[in-house]
Coordinates of C-alpha atoms and ligand atoms in Angstrom, one line a residue:
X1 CA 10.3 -10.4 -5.7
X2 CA 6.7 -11.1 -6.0
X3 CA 4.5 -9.7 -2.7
X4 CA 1.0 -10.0 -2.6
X5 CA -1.0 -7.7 -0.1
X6 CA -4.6 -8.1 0.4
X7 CA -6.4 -5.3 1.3
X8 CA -8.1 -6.0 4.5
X9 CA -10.9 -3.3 3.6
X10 CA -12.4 -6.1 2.0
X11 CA -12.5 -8.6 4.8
X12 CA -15.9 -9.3 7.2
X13 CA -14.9 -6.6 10.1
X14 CA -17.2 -8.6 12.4
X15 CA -14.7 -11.8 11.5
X16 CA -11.6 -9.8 11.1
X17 CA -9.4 -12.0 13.5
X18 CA -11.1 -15.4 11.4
X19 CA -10.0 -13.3 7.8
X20 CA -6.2 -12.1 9.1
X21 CA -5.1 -15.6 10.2
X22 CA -6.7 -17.2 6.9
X23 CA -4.8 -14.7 5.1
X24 CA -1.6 -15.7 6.7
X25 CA -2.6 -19.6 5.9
X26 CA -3.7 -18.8 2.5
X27 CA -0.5 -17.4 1.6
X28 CA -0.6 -13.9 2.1
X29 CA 3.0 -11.7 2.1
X30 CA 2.0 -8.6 3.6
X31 CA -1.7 -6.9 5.3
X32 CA -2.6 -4.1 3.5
X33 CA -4.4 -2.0 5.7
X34 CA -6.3 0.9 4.6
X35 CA -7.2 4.1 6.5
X36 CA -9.3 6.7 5.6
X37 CA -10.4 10.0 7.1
X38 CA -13.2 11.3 5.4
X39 CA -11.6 14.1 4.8
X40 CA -8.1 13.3 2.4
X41 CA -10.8 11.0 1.0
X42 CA -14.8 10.5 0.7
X43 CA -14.8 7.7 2.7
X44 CA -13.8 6.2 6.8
X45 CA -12.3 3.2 7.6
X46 CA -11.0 2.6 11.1
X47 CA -7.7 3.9 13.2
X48 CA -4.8 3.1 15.0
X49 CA -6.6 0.8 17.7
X50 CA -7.6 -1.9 14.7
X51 CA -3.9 -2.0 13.9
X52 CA -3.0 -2.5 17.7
X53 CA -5.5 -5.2 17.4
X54 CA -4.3 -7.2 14.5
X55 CA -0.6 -6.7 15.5
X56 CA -0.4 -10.1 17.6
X57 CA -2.7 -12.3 15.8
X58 CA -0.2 -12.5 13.1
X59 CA 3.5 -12.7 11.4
X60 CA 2.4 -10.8 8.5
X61 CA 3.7 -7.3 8.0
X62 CA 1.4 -4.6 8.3
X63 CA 1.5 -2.1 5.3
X64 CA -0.2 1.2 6.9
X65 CA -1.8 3.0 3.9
X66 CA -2.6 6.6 5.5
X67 CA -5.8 8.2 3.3
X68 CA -5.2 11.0 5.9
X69 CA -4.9 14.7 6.0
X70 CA -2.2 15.9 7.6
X71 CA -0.5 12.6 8.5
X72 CA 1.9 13.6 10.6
X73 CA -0.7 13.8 13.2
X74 CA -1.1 10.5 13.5
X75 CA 2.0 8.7 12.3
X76 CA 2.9 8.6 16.4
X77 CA -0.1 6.5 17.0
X78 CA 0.4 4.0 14.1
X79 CA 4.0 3.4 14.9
X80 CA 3.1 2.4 18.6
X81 CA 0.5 0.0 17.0
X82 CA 3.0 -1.9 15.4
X83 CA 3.2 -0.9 11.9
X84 CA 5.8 -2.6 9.9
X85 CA 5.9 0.6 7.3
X86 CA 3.5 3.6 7.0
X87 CA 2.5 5.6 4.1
X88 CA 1.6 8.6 3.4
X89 CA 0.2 10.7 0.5
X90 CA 2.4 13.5 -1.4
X91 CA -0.7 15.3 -1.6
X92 CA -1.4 15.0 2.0
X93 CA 1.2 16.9 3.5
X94 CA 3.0 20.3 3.0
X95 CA 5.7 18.5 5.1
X96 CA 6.1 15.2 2.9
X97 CA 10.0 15.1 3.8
X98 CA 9.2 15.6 7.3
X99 CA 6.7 13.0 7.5
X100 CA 8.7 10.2 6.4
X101 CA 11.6 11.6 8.1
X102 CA 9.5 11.0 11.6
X103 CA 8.5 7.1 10.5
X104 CA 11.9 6.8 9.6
X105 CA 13.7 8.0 12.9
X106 CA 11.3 5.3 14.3
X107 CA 12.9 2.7 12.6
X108 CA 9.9 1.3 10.7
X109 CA 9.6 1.8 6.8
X110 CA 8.5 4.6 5.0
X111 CA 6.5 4.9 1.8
X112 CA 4.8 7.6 -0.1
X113 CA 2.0 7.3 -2.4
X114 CA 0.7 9.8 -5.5
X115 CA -2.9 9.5 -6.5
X116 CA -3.7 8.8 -10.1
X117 CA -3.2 12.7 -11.1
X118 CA -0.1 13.1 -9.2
X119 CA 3.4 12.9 -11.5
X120 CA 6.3 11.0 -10.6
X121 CA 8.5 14.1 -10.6
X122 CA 6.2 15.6 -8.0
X123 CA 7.9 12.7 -5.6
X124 CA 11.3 12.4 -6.8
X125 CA 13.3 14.8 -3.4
X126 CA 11.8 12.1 -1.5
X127 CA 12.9 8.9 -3.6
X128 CA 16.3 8.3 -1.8
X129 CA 14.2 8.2 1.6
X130 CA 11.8 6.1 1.2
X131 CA 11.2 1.7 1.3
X132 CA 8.2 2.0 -0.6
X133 CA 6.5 4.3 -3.3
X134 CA 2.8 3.0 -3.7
X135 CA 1.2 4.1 -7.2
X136 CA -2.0 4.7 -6.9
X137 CA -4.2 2.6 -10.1
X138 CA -7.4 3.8 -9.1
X139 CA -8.9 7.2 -6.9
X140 CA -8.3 6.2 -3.6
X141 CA -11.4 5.8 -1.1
X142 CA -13.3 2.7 -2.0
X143 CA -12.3 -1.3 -2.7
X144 CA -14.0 -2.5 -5.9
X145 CA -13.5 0.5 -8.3
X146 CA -12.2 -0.2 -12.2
X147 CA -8.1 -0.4 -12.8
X148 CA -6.5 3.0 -14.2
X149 CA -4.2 1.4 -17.1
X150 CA -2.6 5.2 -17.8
X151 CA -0.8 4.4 -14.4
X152 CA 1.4 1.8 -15.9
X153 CA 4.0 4.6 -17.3
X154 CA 4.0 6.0 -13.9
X155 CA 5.2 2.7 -12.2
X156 CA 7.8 2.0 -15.3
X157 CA 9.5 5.4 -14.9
X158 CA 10.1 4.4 -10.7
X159 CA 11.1 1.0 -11.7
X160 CA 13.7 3.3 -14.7
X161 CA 14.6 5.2 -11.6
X162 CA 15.3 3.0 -9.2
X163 CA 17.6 1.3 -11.7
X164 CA 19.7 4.6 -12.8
X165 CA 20.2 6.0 -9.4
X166 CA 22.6 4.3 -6.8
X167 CA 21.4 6.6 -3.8
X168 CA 17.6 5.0 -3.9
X169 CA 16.3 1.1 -2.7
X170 CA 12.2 1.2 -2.7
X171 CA 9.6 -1.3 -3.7
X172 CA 7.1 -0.3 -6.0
X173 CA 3.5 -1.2 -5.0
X174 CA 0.3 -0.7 -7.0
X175 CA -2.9 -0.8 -5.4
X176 CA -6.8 -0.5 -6.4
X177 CA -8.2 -2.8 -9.3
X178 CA -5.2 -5.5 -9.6
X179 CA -7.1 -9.0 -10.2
X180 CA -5.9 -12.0 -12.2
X181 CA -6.3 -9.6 -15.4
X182 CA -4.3 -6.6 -14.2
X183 CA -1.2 -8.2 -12.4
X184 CA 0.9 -9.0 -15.1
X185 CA 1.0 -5.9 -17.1
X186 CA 2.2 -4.1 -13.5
X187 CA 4.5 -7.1 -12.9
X188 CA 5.7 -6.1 -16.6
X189 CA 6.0 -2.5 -15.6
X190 CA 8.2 -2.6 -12.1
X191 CA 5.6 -3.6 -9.7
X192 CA 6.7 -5.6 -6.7
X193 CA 4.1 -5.7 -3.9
X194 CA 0.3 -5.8 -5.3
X195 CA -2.7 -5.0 -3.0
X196 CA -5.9 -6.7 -4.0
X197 CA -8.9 -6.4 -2.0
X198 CA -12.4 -7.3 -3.8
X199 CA -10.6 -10.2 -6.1
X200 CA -9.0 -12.0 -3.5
X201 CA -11.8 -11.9 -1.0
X202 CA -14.4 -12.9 -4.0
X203 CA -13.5 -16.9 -3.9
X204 CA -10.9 -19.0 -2.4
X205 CA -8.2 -17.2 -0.9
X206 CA -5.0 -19.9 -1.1
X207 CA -6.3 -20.1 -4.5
X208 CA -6.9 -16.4 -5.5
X209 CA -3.5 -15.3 -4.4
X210 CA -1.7 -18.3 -5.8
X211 CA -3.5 -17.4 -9.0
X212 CA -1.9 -13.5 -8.6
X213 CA 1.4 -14.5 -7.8
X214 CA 1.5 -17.3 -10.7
X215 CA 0.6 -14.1 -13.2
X216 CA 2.9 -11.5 -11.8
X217 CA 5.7 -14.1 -11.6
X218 CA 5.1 -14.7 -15.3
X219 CA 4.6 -11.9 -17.0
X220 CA 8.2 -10.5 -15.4
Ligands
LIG301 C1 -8.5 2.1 -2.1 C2 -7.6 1.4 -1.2 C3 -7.3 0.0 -1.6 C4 -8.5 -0.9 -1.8 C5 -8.2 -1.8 -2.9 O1 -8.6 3.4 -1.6 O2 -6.4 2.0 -1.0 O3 -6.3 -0.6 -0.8 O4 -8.8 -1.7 -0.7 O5 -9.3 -2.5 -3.2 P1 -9.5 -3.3 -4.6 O6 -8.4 -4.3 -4.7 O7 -10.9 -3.9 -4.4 O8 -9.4 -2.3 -5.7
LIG302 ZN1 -4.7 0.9 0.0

């Protein structure tokens, strides 16, 4: 099934309550919501306290996406802001299994994500324990950047996976560069749940994310 998550990194921060609930009118299936340490990547977002905030202005599920360091440190903090499933990097953690173990045990969904230079196999212990495995299609850090097409193989071997081994149920997500020109070729290759930041915040969004789930739907 078809999810599309806008980013919220690409929302007015000073309007964020105004851009969540027109989300949730305009059709959105899931926030994406970005956060970033400076440190795991060149860049800082915001933490915990903006989840907590957006938590009872809508229905929408919150998809945590941890650009962190050492996440474990702060998984705690996003489950008690409400976090429908968390995320964290392979490359984040010496303690992947652990991580997702703790999210887990909390009884909110786990995910793990590999950055553009980071194989598939590198993942595959963790497979039968997570909801969500997010492929990276461009270096994380910043909305806006340029679609990674090499990353396509990387989301049809999961989708091969997922299909040849009983012990594992996970969605496949791709985020950074998926507009009305990228979706259908990772529809084609497994995707389920695509993050879009820049494109759907550039015009109307009932129209722009009608106009990504119309491709995706079509191209499977
Ligand atoms: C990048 C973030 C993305 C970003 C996507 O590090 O993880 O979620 O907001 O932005 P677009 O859709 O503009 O590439
Ligand atoms: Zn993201």
């Amino acid at each position: 099934m078809t999810q599309i998550a806008p980013s919220i990194l690409s929302a007015d921060f000073m309007n964020l309550q105004r851009d969540v609930q027109n989300l949730e009118a305009a059709g959105a299936d899931l926030l994406h919501i970005d956060i970033m340490d400076g440190m795991f990547v060149p860049n800082m977002s915001f933490g915990a306290q903006v989840v907590s905030g957006i938590r009872p202005l809508t229905q929408l599920g919150l998809d945590v996406h941890l650009m962190v360091e050492q996440p474990e440190r702060y998984i705690e903090q996003f489950i008690t802001a409400g976090s429908d499933l968390i995320m964290i990097h392979a490359e984040a953690t010496e303690h992947l299994y652990r991580g997702l173990q703790i999210i887990k045990d909390a009884d909110v969904k786990a995910g793990v994500v590999i950055n553009p230079g980071t194989p598939v196999s590198y993942i595959e212990s963790v497979l039968p324990l997570v909801d969500q495995v997010l492929v990276m299609t461009v270096n994380p850090g910043f909305g806006g950047q340029k679609f990674i097409p090499a990353m396509l193989t990387k989301v049809a071997e999961l989708a091969t996976y997922r299909e040849t081994h009983a012990d594992t149920d996970f969605t496949i997500e791709v985020d950074g560069g998926v507009n009305d020109q990228t979706i259908a070729a990772c529809a084609k290759a497994g995707a389920d749940v695509f993050v879009a930041g820049s494109y759907t915040f550039a015009g109307d969004l009932a129209t722009r994310i009608e106009t990504l789930k119309k491709a995706a739907n079509e191209a499977r």
